[in-house]
Coordinates of C-alpha atoms in Angstrom, one line a residue:
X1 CA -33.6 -73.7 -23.4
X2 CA -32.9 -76.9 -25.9
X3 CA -32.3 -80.0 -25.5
X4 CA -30.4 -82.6 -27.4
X5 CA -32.6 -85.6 -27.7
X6 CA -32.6 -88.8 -29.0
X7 CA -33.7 -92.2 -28.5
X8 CA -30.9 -94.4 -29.0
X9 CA -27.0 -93.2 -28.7
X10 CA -24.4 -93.3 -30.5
X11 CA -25.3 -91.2 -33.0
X12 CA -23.0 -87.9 -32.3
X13 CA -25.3 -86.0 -29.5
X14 CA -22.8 -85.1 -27.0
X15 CA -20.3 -83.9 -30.0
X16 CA -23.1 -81.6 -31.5
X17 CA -23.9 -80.3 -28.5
X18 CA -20.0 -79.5 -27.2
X19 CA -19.1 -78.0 -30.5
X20 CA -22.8 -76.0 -31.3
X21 CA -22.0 -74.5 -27.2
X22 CA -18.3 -73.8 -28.1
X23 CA -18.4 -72.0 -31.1
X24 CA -21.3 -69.8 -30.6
X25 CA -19.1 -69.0 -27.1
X26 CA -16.4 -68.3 -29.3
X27 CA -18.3 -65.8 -31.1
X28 CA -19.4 -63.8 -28.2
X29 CA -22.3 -65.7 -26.4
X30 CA -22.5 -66.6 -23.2
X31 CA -23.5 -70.6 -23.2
X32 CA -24.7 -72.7 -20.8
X33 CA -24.4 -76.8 -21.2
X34 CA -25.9 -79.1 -19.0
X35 CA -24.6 -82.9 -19.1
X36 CA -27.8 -85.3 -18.1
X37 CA -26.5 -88.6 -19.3
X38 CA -25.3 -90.8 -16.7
X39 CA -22.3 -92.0 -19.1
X40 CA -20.9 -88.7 -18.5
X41 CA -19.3 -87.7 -22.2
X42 CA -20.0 -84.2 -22.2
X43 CA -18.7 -83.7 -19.1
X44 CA -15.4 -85.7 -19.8
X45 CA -15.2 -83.2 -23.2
X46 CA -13.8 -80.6 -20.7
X47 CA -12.4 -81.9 -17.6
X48 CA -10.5 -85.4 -17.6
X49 CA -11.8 -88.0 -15.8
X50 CA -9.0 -87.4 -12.8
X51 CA -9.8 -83.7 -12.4
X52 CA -13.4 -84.5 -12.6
X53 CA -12.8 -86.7 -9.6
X54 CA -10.9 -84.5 -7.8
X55 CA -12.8 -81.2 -7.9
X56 CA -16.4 -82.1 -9.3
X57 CA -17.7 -85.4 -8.2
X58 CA -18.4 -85.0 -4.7
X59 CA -20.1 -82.3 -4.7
X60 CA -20.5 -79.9 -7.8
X61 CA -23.1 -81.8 -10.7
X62 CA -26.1 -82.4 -11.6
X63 CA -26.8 -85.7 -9.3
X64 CA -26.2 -83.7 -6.0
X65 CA -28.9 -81.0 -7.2
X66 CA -31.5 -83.6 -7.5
X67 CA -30.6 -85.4 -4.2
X68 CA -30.6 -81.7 -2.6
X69 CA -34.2 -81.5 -4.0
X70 CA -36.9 -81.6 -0.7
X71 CA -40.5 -81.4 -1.1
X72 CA -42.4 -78.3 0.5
X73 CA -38.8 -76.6 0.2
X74 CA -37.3 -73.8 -1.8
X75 CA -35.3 -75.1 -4.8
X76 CA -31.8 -75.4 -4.4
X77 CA -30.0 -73.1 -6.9
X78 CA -28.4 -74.4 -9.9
X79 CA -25.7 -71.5 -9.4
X80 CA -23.3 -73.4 -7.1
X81 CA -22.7 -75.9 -10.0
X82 CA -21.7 -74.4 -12.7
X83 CA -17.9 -74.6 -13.5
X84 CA -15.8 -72.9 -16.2
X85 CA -14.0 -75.4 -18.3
X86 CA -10.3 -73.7 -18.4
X87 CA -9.0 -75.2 -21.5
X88 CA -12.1 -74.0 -23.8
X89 CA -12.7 -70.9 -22.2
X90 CA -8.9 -69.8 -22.6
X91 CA -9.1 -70.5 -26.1
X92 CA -12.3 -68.3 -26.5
X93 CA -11.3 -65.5 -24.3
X94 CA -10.1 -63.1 -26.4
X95 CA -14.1 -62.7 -27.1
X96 CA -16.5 -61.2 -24.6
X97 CA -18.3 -65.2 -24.4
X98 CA -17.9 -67.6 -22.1
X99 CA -18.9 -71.5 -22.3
X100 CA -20.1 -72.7 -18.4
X101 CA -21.1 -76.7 -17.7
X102 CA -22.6 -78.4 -15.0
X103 CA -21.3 -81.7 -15.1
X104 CA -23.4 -85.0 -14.9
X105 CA -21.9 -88.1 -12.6
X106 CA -21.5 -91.4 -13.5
X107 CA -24.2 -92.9 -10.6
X108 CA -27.1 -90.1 -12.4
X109 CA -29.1 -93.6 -12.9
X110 CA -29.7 -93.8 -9.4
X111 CA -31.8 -90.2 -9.2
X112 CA -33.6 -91.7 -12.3
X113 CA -34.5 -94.8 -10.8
X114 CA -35.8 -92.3 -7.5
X115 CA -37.6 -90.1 -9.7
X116 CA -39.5 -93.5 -11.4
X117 CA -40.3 -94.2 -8.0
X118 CA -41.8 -91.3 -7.0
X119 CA -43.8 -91.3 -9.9
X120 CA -45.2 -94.3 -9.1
X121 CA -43.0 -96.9 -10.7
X122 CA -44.3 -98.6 -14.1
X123 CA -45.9 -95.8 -16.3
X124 CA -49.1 -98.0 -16.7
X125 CA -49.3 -97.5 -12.7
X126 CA -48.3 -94.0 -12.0
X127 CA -50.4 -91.4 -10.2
X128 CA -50.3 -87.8 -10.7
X129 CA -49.9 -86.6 -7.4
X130 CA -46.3 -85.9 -7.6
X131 CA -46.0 -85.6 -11.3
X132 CA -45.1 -81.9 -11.7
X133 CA -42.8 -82.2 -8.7
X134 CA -40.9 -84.8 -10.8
X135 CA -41.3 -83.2 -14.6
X136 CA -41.2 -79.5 -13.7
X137 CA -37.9 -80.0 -12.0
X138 CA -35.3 -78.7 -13.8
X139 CA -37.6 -75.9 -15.2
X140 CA -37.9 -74.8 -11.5
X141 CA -33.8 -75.2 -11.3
X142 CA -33.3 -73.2 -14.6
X143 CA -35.3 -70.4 -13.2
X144 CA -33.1 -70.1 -9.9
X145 CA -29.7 -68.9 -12.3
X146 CA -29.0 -65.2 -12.1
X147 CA -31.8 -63.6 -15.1
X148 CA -30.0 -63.1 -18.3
X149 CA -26.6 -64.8 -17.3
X150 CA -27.1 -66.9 -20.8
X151 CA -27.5 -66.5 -23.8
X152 CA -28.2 -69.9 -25.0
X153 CA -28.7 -73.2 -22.3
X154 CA -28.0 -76.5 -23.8
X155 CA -29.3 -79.9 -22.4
X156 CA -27.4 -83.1 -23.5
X157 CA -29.9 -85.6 -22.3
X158 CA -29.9 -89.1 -22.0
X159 CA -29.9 -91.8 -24.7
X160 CA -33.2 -93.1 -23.9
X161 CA -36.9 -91.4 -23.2
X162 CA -36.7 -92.1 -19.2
X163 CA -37.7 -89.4 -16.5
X164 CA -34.2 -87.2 -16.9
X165 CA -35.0 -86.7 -20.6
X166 CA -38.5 -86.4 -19.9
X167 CA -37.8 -83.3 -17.5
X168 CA -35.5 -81.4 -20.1
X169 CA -38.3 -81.6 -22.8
X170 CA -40.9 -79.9 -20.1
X171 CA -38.0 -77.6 -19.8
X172 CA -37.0 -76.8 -23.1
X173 CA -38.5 -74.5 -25.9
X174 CA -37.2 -75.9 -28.7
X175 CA -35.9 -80.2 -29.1
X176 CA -32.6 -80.7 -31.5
X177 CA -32.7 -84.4 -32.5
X178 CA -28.7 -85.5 -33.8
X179 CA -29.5 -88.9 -35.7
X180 CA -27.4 -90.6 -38.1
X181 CA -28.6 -91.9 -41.9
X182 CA -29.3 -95.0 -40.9
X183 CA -32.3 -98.0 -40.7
X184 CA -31.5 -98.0 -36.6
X185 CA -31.2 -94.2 -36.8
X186 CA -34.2 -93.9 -38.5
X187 CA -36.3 -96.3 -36.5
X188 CA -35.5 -94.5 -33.4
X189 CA -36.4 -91.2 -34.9
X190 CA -40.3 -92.1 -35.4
X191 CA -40.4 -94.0 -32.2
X192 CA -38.6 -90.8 -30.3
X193 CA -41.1 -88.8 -32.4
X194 CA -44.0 -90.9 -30.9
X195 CA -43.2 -90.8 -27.2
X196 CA -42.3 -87.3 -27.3
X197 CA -46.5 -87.1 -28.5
X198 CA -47.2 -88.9 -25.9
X199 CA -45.8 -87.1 -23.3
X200 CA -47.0 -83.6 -24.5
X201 CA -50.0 -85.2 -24.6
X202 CA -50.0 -86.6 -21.6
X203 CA -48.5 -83.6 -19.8
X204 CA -51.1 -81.3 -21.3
X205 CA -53.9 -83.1 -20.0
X206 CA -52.9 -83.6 -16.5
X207 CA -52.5 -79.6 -16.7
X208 CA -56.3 -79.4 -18.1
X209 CA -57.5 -82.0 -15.1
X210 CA -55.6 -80.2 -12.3
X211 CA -55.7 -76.6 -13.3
X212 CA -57.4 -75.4 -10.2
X213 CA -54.5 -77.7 -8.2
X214 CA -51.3 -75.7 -10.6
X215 CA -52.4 -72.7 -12.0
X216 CA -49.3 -71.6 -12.5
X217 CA -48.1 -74.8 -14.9
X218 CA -48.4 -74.0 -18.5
X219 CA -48.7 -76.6 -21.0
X220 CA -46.2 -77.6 -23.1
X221 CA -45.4 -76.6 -26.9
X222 CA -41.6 -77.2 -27.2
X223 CA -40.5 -77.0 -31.0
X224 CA -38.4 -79.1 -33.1
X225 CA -35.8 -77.3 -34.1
X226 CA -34.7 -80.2 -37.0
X227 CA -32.8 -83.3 -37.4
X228 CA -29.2 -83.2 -37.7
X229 CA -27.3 -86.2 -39.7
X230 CA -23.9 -87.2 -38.3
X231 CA -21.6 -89.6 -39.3
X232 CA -22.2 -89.0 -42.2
X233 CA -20.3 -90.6 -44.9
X234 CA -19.2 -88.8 -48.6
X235 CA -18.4 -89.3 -52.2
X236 CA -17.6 -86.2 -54.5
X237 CA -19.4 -84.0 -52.3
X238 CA -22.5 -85.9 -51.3
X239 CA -23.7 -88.4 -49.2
X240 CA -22.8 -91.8 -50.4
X241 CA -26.2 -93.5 -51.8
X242 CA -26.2 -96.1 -49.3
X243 CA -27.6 -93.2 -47.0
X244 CA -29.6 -91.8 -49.4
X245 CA -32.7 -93.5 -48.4
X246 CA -32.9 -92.9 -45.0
X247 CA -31.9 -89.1 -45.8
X248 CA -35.3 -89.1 -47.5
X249 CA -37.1 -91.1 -45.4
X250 CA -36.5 -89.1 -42.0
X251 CA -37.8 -86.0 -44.0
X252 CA -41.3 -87.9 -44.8
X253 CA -41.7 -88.3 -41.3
X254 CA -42.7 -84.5 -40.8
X255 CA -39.6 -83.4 -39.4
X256 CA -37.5 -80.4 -40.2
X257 CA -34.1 -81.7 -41.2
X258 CA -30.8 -79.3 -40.9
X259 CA -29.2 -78.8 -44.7
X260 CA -25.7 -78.9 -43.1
X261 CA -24.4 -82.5 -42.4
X262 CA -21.1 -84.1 -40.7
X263 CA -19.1 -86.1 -41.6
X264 CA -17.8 -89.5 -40.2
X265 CA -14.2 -88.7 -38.4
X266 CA -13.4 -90.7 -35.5
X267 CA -9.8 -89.4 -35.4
X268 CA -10.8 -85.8 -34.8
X269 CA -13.8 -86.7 -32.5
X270 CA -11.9 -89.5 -30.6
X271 CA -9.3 -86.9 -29.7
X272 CA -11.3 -84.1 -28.6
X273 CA -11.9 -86.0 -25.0
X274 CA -8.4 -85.9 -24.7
X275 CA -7.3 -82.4 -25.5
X276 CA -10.9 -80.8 -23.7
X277 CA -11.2 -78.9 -26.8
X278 CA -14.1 -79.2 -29.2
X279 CA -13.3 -80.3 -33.0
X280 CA -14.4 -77.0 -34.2
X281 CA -12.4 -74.8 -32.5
X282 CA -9.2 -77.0 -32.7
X283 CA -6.2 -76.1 -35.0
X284 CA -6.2 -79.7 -36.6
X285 CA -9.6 -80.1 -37.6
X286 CA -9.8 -80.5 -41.6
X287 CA -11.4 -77.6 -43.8
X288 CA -13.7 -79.8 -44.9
X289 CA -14.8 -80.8 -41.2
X290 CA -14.1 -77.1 -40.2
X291 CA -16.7 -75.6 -42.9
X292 CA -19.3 -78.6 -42.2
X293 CA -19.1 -77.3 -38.6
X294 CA -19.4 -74.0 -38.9
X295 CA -22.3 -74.3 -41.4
X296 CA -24.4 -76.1 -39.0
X297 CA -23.9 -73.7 -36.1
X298 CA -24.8 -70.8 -38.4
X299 CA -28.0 -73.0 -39.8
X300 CA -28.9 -73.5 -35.8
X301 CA -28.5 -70.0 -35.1
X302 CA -30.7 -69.1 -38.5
X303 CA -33.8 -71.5 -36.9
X304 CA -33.6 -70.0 -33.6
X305 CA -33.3 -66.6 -34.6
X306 CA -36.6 -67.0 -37.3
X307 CA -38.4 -68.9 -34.2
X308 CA -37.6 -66.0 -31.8
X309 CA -36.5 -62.6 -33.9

């Protein structure tokens, strides 16, 4: 499991993860994405906002799962949600992958602001009595989909460090962080980099002071998997020196940082929502795009693969 995290939005998350999901699908894998922001973009990548109306938003995404969820009761599977976006998966079918999504819902704020509260509302305030019940949520969900049906699950979490994002870090292995080469960008990578401290922290001890409570909880170690830069603007082949800077500076904060880079190109991003194909699997992305693409699938595939041979 990895999740697509970072602290402030804008900055290309939903794009890496519906083009990352999609190609690695097109060559063979059987991918799983999972939309957790409320605004809804990954979703809207593969269905239009009328068919998402139609057949998803009543009841198939992520918002009715965590209403279904009942204390002292089995956890409802994550199987009934998952759809099959038809325009991607036609264009990959000549492979044996497949690219599956359950799809977020524009009111998802609401379960956060119900999750806070059962925490305990303010985080200066909040008990631990139902702490895992909140943070081990979607870990207990993932577990309920048929074993090996995926190859590779995706979260695309919300822009912010709230409870939602909080529950796909306790249910992730590994964390991708999409940022772009900015002062903002960079600011919101040492702050992200703090609170996610914090909660491992945090989460770690409560396992040490309640072991004899939850013997079966396990503490957290999810892994960075790097920064990606997007938006990323060239000259001659390299990153204009404007961007230098905070190129160099997010690598001094301690974090691994992908080689491969993309490029600024609202026109071909834009008008991916609108065809509910992916940039990289399009047949009017640019070479230049097309290559930048590829390269950093194949470099997130390299990291995973030397985590986990």
């Amino acid at each position: 499991m990895i999740s697509v995290v970072n602290y402030k939005g804008g900055v290309g998350k939903t794009t890496l993860t519906a083009n990352i999901g999609a190609q690695i699908a097109a060559w063979g894998k059987r991918v799983l994405l999972i939309d957790l922001d409320p605004q809804a973009s990954l979703t809207f990548s593969f269905y239009r906002p009328e068919q998402w109306r139609a057949e998803l938003a009543d009841n198939q995404t992520i918002k009715q799962w965590f209403e279904a969820w009942r204390m002292d009761a089995p956890v409802p599977p994550l199987a009934p949600l998952v759809t099959s976006p038809p325009m991607v998966n036609s264009r990959i079918a000549q492979g044996s992958g497949a690219l599956d999504l359950i799809a977020s819902h524009l009111s998802l704020g609401d379960v956060e602001m119900n999750l806070a509260a059962r925490l305990g509302g303010a985080e200066v305030h909040r008990s631990t009595r139902h702490y895992f019940d909140v943070y081990l949520r979607l870990a207990a969900g993932l577990v309920t989909l048929p074993p090996n049906a995926y190859d590779l699950v995706l979260l695309d979490c919300p822009p912010n460090f709230g409870v939602i994002t909080r529950a796909a870090v306790a249910a992730s292995d590994q964390l991708l962080i999409p940022a772009r080469p900015d002062e903002l960008s960079t600011l919101g990578i040492e702050h992200l980099q703090a609170r996610l401290r914090r909660f491992i922290w945090e989460f770690n001890r409560i396992v040490d002071l309640q072991s004899d409570l939850h013997p079966a909880v396990k503490k957290l170690e999810p892994i960075i998997l790097g920064v990606v830069f997007t938006m990323v603007q060239y000259y001659s082949g390299k990153p204009i020196a404007a961007l230098r800077p905070y190129i160099a500076q997010t690598r001094q904060l301690g974090l691994p940082v992908f080689e491969a880079m993309v490029r600024e190109s609202n026109h071909h991003f834009a008008g991916a929502a609108r065809t509910q194909l992916p940039v990289i699997l399009s047949d009017q992305v640019t070479p230049a795009l097309a290559w930048e693409l590829h390269r950093l699938v194949e470099e997130f595939l390299k990291r995973i693969r030397t985590l986990h041979p």
